[in-house]
Short mmCIF file of C-alpha atoms and ligand atoms in Angstrom, two decimals:
data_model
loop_
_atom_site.label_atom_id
_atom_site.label_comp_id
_atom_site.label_asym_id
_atom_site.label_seq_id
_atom_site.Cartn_x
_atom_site.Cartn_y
_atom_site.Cartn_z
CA UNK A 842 3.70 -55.50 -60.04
CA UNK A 843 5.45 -54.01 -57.48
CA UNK A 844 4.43 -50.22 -58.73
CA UNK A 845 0.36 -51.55 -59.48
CA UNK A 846 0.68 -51.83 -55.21
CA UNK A 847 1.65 -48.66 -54.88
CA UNK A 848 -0.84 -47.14 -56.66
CA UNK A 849 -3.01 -48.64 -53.63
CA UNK A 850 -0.59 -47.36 -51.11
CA UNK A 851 -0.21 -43.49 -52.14
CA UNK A 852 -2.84 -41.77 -50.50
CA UNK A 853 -5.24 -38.93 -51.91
CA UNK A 854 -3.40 -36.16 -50.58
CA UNK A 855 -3.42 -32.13 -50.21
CA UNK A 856 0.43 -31.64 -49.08
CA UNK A 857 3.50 -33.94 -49.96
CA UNK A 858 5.05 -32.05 -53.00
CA UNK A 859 1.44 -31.50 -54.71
CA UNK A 860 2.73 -29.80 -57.55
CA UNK A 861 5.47 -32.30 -58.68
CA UNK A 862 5.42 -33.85 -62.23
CA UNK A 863 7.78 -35.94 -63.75
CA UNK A 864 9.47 -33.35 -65.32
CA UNK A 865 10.15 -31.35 -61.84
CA UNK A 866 11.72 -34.60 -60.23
CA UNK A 867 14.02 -35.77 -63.32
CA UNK A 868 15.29 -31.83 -63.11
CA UNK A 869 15.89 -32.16 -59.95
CA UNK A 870 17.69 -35.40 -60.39
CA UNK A 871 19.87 -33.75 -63.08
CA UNK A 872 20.65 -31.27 -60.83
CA UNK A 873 21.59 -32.82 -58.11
CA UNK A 874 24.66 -34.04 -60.08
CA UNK A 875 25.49 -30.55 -60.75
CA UNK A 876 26.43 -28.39 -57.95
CA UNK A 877 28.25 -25.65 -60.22
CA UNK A 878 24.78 -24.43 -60.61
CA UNK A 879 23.52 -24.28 -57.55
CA UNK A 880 24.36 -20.99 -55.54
CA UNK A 881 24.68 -18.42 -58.49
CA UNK A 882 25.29 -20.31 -60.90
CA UNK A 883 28.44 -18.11 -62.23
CA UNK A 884 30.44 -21.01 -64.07
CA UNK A 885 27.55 -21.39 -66.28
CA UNK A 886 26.02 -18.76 -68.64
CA UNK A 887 22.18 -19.73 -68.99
CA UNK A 888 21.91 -19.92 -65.47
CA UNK A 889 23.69 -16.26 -65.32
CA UNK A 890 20.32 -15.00 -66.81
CA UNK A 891 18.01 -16.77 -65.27
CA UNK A 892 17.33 -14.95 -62.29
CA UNK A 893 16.44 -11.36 -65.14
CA UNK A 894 14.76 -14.24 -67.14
CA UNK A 895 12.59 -14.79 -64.08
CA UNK A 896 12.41 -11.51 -62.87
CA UNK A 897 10.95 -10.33 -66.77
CA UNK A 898 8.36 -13.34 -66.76
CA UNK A 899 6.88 -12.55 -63.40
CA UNK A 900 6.85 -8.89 -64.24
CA UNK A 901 4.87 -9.11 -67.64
CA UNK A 902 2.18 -11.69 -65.84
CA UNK A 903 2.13 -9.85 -62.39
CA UNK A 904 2.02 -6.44 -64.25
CA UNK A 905 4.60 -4.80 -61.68
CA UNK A 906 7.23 -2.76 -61.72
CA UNK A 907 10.07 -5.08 -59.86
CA UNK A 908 10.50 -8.24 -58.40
CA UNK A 909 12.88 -9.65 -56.17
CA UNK A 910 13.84 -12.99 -55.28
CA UNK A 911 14.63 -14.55 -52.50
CA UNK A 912 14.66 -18.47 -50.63
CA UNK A 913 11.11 -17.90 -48.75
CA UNK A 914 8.01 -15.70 -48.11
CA UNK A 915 9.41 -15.19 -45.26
CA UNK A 916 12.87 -13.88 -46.12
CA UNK A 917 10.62 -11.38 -48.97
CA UNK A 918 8.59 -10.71 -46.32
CA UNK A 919 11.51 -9.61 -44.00
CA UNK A 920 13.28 -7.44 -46.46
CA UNK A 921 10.11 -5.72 -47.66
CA UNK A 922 9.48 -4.93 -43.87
CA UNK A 923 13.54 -3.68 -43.33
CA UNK A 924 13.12 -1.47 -46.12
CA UNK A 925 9.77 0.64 -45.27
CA UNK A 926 11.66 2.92 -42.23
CA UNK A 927 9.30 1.84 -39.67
CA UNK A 928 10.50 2.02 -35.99
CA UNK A 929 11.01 -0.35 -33.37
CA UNK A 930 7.19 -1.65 -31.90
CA UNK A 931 5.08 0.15 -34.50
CA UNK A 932 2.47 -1.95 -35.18
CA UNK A 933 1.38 -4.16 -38.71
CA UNK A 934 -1.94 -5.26 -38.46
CA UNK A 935 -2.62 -8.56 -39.89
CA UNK A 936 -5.46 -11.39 -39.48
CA UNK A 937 -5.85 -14.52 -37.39
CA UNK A 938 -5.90 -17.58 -39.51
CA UNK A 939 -2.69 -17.42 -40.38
CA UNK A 940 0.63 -19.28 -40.44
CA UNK A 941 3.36 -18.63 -38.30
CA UNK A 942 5.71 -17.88 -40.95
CA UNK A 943 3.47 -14.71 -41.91
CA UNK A 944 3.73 -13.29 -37.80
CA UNK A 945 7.66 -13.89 -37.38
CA UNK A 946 9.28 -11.81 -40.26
CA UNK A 947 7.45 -9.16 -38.24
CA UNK A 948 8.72 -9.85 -34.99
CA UNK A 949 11.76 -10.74 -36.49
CA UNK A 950 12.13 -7.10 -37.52
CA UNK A 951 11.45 -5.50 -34.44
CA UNK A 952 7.87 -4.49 -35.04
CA UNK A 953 4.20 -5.31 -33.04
CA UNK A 954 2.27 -8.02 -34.62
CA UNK A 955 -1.51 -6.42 -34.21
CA UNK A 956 -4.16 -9.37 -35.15
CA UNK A 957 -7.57 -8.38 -36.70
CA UNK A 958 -10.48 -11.28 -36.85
CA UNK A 959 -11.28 -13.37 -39.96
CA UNK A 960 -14.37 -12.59 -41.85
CA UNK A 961 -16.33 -16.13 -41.75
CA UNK A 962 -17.46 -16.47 -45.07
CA UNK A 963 -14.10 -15.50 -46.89
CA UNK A 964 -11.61 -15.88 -44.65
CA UNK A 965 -9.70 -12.86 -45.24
CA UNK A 966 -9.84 -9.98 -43.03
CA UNK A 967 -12.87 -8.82 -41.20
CA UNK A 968 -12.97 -4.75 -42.64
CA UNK A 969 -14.74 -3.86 -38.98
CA UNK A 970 -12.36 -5.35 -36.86
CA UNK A 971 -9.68 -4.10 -38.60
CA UNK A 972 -11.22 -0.31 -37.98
CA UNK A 973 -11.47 -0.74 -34.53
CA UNK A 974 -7.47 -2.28 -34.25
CA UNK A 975 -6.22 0.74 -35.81
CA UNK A 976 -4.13 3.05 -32.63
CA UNK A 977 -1.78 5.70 -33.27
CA UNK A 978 1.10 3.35 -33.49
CA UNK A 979 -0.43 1.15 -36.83
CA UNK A 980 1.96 1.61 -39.43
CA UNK A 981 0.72 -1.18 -42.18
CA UNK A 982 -1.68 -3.24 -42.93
CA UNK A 983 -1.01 -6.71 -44.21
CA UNK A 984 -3.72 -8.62 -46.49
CA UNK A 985 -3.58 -12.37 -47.27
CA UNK A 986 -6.18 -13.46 -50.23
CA UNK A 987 -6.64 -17.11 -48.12
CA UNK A 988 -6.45 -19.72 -49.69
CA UNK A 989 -6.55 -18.16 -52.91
CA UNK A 990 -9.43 -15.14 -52.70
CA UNK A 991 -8.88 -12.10 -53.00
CA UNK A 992 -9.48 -9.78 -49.91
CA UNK A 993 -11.97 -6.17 -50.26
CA UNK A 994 -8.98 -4.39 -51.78
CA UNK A 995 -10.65 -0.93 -52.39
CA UNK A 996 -12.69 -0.79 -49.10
CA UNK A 997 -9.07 -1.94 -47.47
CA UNK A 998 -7.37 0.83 -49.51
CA UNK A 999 -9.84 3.66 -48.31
CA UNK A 1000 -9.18 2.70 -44.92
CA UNK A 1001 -5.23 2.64 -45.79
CA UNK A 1002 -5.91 6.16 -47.10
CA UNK A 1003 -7.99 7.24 -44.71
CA UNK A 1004 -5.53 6.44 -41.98
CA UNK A 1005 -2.35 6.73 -43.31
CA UNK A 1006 -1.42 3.22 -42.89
CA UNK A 1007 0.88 0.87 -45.55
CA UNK A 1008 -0.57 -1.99 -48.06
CA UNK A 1009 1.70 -4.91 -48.46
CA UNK A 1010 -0.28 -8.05 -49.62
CA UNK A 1011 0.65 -11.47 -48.34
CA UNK A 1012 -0.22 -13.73 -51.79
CA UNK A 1013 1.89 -16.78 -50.33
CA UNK A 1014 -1.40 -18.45 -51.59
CA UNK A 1015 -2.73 -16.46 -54.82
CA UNK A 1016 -0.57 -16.76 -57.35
CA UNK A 1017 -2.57 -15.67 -60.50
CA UNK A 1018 -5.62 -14.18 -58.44
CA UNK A 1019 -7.73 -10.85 -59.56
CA UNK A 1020 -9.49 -8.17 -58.30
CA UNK A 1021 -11.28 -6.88 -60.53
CA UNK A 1022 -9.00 -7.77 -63.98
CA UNK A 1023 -5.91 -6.89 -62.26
CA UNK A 1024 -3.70 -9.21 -60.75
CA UNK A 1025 -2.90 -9.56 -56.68
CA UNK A 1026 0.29 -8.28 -56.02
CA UNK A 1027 -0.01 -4.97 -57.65
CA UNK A 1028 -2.12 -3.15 -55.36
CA UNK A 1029 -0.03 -2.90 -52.50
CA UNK A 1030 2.82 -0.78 -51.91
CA UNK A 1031 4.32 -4.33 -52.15
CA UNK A 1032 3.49 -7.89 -51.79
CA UNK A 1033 5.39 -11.38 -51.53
CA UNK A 1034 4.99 -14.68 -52.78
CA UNK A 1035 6.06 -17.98 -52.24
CA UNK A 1036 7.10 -20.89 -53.73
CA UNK A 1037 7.06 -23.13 -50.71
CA UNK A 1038 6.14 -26.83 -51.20
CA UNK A 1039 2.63 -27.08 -51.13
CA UNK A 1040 1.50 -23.40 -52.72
CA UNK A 1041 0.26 -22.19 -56.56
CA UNK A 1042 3.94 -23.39 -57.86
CA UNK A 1043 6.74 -24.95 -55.94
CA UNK A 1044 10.25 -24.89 -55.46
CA UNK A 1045 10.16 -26.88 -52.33
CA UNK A 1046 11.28 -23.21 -50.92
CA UNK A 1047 11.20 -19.83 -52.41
CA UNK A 1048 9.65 -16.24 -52.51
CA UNK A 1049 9.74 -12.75 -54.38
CA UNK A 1050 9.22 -9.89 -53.40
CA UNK A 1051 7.45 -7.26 -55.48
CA UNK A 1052 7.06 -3.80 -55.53
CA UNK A 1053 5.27 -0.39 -57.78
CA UNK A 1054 7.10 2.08 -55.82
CA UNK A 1055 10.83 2.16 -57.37
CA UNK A 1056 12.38 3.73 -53.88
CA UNK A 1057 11.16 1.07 -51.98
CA UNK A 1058 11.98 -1.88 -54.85
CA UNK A 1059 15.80 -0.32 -54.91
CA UNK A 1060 16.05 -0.64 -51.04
CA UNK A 1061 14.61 -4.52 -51.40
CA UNK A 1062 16.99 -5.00 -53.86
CA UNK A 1063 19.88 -3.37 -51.79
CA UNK A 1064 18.52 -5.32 -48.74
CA UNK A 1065 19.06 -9.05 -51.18
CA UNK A 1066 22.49 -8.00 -52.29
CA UNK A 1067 23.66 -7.66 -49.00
CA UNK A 1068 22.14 -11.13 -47.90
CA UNK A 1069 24.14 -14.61 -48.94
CA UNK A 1070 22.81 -17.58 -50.37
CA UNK A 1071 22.01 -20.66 -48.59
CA UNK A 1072 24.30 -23.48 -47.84
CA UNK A 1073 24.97 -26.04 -50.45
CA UNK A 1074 23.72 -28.71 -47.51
CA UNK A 1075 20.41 -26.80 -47.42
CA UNK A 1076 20.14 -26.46 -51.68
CA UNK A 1077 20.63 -29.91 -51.37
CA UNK A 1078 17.78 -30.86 -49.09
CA UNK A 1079 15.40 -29.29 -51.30
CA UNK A 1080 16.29 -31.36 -54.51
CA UNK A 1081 16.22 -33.95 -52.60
CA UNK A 1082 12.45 -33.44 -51.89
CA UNK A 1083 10.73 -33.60 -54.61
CA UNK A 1084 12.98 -37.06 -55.82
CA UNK A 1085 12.19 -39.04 -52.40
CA UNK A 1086 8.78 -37.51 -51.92
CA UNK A 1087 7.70 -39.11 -55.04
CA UNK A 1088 9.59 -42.35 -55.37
CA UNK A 1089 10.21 -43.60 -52.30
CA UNK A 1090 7.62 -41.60 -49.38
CA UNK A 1091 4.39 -41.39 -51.67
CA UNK A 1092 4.16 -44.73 -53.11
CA UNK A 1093 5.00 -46.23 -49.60
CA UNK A 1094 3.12 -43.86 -47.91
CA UNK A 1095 0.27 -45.92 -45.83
CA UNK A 1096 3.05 -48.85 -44.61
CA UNK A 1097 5.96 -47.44 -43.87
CA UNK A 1098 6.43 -43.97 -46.04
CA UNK A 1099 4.65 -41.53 -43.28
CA UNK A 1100 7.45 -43.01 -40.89
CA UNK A 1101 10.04 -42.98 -43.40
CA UNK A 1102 9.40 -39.14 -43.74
CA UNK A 1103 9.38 -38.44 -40.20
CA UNK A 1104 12.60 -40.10 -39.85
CA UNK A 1105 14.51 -38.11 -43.02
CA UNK A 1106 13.06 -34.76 -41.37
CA UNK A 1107 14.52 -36.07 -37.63
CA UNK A 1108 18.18 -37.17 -39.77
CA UNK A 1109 17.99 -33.40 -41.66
CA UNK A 1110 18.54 -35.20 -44.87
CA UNK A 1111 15.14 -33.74 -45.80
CA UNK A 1112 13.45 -29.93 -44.74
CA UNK A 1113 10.80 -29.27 -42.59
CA UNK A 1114 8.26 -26.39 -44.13
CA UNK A 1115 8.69 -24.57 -40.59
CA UNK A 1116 11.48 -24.90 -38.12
CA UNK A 1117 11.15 -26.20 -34.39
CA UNK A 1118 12.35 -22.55 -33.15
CA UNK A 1119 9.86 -20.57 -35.44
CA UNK A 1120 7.21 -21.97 -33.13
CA UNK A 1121 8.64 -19.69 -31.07
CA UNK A 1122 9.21 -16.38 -32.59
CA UNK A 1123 12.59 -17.60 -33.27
CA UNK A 1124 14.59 -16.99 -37.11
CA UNK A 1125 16.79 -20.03 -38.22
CA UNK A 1126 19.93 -19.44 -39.77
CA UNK A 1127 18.48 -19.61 -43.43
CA UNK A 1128 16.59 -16.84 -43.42
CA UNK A 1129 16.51 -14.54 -45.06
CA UNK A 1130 18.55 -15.62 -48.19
CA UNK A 1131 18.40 -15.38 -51.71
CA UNK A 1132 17.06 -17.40 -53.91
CA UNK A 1133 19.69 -20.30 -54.91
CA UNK A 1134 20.18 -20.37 -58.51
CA UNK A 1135 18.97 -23.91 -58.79
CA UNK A 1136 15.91 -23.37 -56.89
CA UNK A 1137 15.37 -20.36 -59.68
CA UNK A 1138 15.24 -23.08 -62.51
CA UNK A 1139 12.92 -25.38 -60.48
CA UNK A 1140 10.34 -22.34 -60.10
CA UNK A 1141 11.14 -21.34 -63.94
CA UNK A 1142 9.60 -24.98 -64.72
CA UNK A 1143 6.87 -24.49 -62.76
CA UNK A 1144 5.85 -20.85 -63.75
CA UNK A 1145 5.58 -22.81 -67.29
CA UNK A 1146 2.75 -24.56 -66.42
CA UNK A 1147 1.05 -21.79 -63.81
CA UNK A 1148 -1.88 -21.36 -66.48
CA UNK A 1149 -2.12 -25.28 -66.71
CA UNK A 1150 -2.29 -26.00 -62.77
CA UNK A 1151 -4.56 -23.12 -62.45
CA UNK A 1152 -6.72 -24.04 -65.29
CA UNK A 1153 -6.78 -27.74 -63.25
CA UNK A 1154 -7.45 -26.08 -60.17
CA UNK A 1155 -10.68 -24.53 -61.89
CA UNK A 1156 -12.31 -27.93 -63.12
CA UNK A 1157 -11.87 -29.47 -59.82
CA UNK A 1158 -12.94 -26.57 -58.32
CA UNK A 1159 -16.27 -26.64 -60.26
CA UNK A 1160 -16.56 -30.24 -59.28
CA UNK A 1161 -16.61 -29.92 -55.56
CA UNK A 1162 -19.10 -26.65 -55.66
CA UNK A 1163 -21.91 -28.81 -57.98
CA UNK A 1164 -21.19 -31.95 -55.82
CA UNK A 1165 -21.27 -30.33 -52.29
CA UNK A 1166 -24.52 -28.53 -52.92
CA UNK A 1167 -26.31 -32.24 -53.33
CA UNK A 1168 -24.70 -32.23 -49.79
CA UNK A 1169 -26.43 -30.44 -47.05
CA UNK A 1170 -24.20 -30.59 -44.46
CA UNK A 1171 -20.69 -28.77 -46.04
CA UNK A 1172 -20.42 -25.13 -46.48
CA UNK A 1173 -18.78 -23.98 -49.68
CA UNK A 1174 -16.86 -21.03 -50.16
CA UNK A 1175 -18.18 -17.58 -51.88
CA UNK A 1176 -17.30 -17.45 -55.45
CA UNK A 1177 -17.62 -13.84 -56.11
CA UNK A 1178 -18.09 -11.96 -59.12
CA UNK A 1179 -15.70 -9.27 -59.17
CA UNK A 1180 -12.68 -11.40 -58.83
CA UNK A 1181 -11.30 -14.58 -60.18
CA UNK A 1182 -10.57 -16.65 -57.22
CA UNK A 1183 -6.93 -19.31 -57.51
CA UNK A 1184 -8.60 -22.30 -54.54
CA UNK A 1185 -4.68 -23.17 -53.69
CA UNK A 1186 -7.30 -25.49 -51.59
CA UNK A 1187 -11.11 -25.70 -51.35
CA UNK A 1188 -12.37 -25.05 -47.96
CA UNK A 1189 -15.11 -25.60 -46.64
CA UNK A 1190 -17.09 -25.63 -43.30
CA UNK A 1191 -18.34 -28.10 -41.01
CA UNK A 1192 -18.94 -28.17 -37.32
CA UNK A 1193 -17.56 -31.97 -37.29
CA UNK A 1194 -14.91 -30.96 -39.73
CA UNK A 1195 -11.79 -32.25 -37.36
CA UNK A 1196 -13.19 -35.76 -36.54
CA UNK A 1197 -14.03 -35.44 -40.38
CA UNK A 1198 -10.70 -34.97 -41.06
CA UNK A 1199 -9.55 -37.46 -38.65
CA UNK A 1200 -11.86 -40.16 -40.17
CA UNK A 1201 -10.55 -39.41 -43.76
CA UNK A 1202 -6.98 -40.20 -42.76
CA UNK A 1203 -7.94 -43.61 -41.74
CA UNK A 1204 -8.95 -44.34 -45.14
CA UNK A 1205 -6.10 -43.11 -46.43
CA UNK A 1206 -7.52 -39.59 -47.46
CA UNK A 1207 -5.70 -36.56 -46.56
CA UNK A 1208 -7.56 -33.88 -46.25
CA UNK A 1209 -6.35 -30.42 -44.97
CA UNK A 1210 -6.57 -29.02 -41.79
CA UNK A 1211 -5.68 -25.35 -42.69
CA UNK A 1212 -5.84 -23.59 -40.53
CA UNK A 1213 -6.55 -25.83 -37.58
CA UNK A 1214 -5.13 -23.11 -35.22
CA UNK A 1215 -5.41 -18.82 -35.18
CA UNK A 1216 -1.45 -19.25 -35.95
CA UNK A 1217 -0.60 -22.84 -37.52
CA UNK A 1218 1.11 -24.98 -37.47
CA UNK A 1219 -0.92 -26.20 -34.16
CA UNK A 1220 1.77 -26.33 -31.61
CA UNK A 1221 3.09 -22.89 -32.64
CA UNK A 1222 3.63 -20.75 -28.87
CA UNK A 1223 0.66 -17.87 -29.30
CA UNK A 1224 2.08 -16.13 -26.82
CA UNK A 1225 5.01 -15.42 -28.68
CA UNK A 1226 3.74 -14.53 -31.78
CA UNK A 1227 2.05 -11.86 -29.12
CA UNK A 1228 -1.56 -13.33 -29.87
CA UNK A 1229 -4.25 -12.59 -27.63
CA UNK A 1230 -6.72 -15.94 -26.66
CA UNK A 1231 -9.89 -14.91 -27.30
CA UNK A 1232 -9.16 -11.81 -29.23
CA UNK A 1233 -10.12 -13.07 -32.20
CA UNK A 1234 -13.15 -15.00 -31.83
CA UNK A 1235 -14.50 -14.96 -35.31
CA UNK A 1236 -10.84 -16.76 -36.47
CA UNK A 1237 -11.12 -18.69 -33.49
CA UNK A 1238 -14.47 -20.54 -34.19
CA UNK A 1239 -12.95 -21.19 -38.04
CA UNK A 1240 -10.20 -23.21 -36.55
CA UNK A 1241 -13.09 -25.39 -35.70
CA UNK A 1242 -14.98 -25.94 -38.21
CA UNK A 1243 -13.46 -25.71 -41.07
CA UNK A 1244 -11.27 -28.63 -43.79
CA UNK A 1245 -9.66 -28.39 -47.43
CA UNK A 1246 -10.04 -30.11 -49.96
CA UNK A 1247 -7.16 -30.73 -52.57
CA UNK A 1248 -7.32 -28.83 -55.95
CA UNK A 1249 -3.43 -29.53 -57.42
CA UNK A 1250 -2.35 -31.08 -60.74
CA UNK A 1251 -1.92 -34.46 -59.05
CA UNK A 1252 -5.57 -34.76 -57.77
CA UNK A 1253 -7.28 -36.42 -60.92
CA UNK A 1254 -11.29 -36.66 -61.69
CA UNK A 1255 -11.43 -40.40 -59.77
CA UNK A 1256 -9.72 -38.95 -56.52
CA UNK A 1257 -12.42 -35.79 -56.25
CA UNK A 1258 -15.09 -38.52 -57.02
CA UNK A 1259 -13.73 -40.89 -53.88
CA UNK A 1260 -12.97 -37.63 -51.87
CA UNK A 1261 -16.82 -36.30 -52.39
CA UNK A 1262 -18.50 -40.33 -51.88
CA UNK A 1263 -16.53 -39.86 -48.72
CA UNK A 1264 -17.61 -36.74 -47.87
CA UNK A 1265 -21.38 -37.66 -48.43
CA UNK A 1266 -21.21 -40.53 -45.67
CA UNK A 1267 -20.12 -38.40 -43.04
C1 PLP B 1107 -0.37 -17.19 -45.37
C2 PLP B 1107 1.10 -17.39 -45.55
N1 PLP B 1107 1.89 -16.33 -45.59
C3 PLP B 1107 3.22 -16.45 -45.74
C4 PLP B 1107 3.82 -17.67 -45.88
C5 PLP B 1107 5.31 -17.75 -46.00
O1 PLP B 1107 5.77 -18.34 -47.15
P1 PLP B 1107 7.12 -19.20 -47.14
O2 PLP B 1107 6.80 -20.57 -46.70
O3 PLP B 1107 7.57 -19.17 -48.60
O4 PLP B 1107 8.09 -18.51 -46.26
C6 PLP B 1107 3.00 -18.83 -45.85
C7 PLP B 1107 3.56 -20.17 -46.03
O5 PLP B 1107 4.14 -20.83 -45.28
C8 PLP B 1107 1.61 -18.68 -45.67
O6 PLP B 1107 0.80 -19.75 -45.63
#
């Protein structure tokens, strides 16, 4: 009886451990009983070869020479940018519309965050912005496939060749994206993923690093050995999130789980995606770090059913683009030819899209609002991620106007049917 409620009670929703199935939450349950495993897993042999095992499966489906792991984007990020020889303030040009956690590794490292405008139909980089931020001190260029679509690769690579400037690909949100048959990732001179808690797959934290050019992979690689692991207090907040997210936060959600998640963030018994001080240009003490063992065999699981949640993420995916163009009012997102697009979410555009958004929560819909800021999350300090106001005016009006709409494993046929009915009355 008690469970039919909740069914009422658990909101249609984007974030909150999207990825989650039963079997992800009753391994992490078994897990959690089993702390031998969860740094490097030495007392136990299977778990010895699981980070190769996981190194060999995303090298076969990425179709790259190395990959190295690590316990965030961020920490991948920060090792790929330590190991390139670039001097202090030389500058990596990236795009507005971003998250904070792709600015800091860079600041973190010393170097000149340089931000290029958002093309408004694809929300990747604008290619004529990003000529004119090029100086003499632009070392690198960072792409980020948003949300899922892959950025102009070759014209960015011309200009990369052109100008003698670095490719490293930011595919926190593409896992399984392609550019013309070939994967994202391998383009680069390197690229990162992540496994973070609401991306492709999840680990509740995680990232790898990947590289073609063998020089660079060994310095990664020297760069991870030299790093520890997390604490066993932090391992332990992570399994912890995808067991209370589900049975306790979710099916409570709309009386008192929203508060009851607020308040295990406040205690620290469960993680925040983004720490108070990265708001500030700041690096907290766990990154970077390797990737835990146990976290490993959470992503393994996950990596199993890639094809399956991308597959998913296709049929919704066709849903919303037949549905929305009965709509007028929403702006869909290009579907071009030349590359097979992932939709980690569907976004689309609206000039009403945050009271939208606002208006959905009430009814217990919960839409996105990426990005609802040039650097989320919203409160992040632009000034120290060294953003100028106004510089970026393109990225600036998308902040505006734009909402996503879930595409994960979780989100079934009836919740894109309510989400769309909604969507028409506004
Ligand atoms: C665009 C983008 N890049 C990089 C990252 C960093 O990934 P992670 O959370 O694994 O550090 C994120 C996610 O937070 C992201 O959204």
């Amino acid at each position: 009886m008690f469970l039919k409620h909740c069914q009422y009670l658990r909101p249609v929703s984007i974030s909150l451990s999207p990825n989650t199935e039963k079997d992800d939450i009753f391994l992490a349950l078994k897990l959690l009983f089993q702390p031998w495993k969860w740094k490097n897993g030495k007392n136990c042999a299977a778990a010895q070869k699981l980070p190769d095992l996981l190194e060999e499966k995303f090298k076969k489906y990425l179709g790259i020479k190395e990959a190295i792991f690590f316990n965030s984007g961020r920490s991948a990020f920060l090792a790929i940018l330590k190991s390139l020889d670039l001097k202090q303030g030389d500058e990596i040009l990236l795009q507005a519309f971003t998250c904070n956690a792709a600015v800091n590794p860079i600041i973190w490292a010393d170097l000149r965050p340089v931000f290029v405008d958002c093309d408004e139909k694809t929300f990747n980089i604008d290619i004529e912005d990003l000529k004119r931020k090029i100086t003499p001190r632009s070392r690198t260029v960072m792409i980020q496939h948003t949300f899922g679509l892959p950025a102009d690769i070759d014209e960015i690579l011309e200009i990369c060749r052109k100008n003698n400037l670095i490719l490293i690909e930011d595919c926190a949100h593409s896992l399984g994206a392609e550019y013309k048959g070939k994967k994202v990732g391998a383009f680069g001179r390197a690229a990162f993923f992540s496994f973070s808690r609401d991306k492709i797959i999840s680990s509740v934290y995680g990232g790898m690093a990947v590289a073609n050019d063998e020089r660079l992979a060994k310095k990664i690689k020297e760069f991870q050995e030299k790093i520890d692991y997390p604490s066993y207090f932090w391992i332990f907040q992570q399994l912890l999130h995808p067991i209370l997210m589900n049975y306790l936060i979710l099916p409570t959600y709309s009386i008192f789980g929203k508060y009851l998640l607020v308040l295990l963030q406040w205690l620290r018994i469960l993680s925040k995606a983004i720490h108070q001080k990265e708001k500030r240009g700041k690096k907290p003490g766990y990154f970077p770090k390797r990737l835990p063992n146990v976290l490993a065999i959470l992503t393994l699981n996950q990596f199993k059913k890639l094809e399956k949640f991308n597959e998913h993420r296709q049929k919704i995916t066709d849903f919303y683009y037949n549905e929305l163009k009965k709509i007028n009012s929403f702006e869909s997102p290009p579907n071009p030819k030349d590359r097979k697009q992932i939709f980690l979410r569907f976004t689309i555009k609206h000039p009403k899209a945050r009271q939208i958004i606002k208006k959905a929560w009430q009814k217990n819909i919960l839409l996105g609002d990426w990005y609802n800021s040039v650097i989320v999350p919203y409160d992040t300090e632009l000034e120290k991620m060294q953003y100028k106001p106004g510089s970026c005016p393109k990225a600036e009006k998308l902040t505006r106007e734009t909402l996503n709409l879930p595409t994960h494993i979780n989100i079934s046929k009836k919740d894109t049917q309510t989400i769309v009915n909604f969507l028409k009355l506004s």
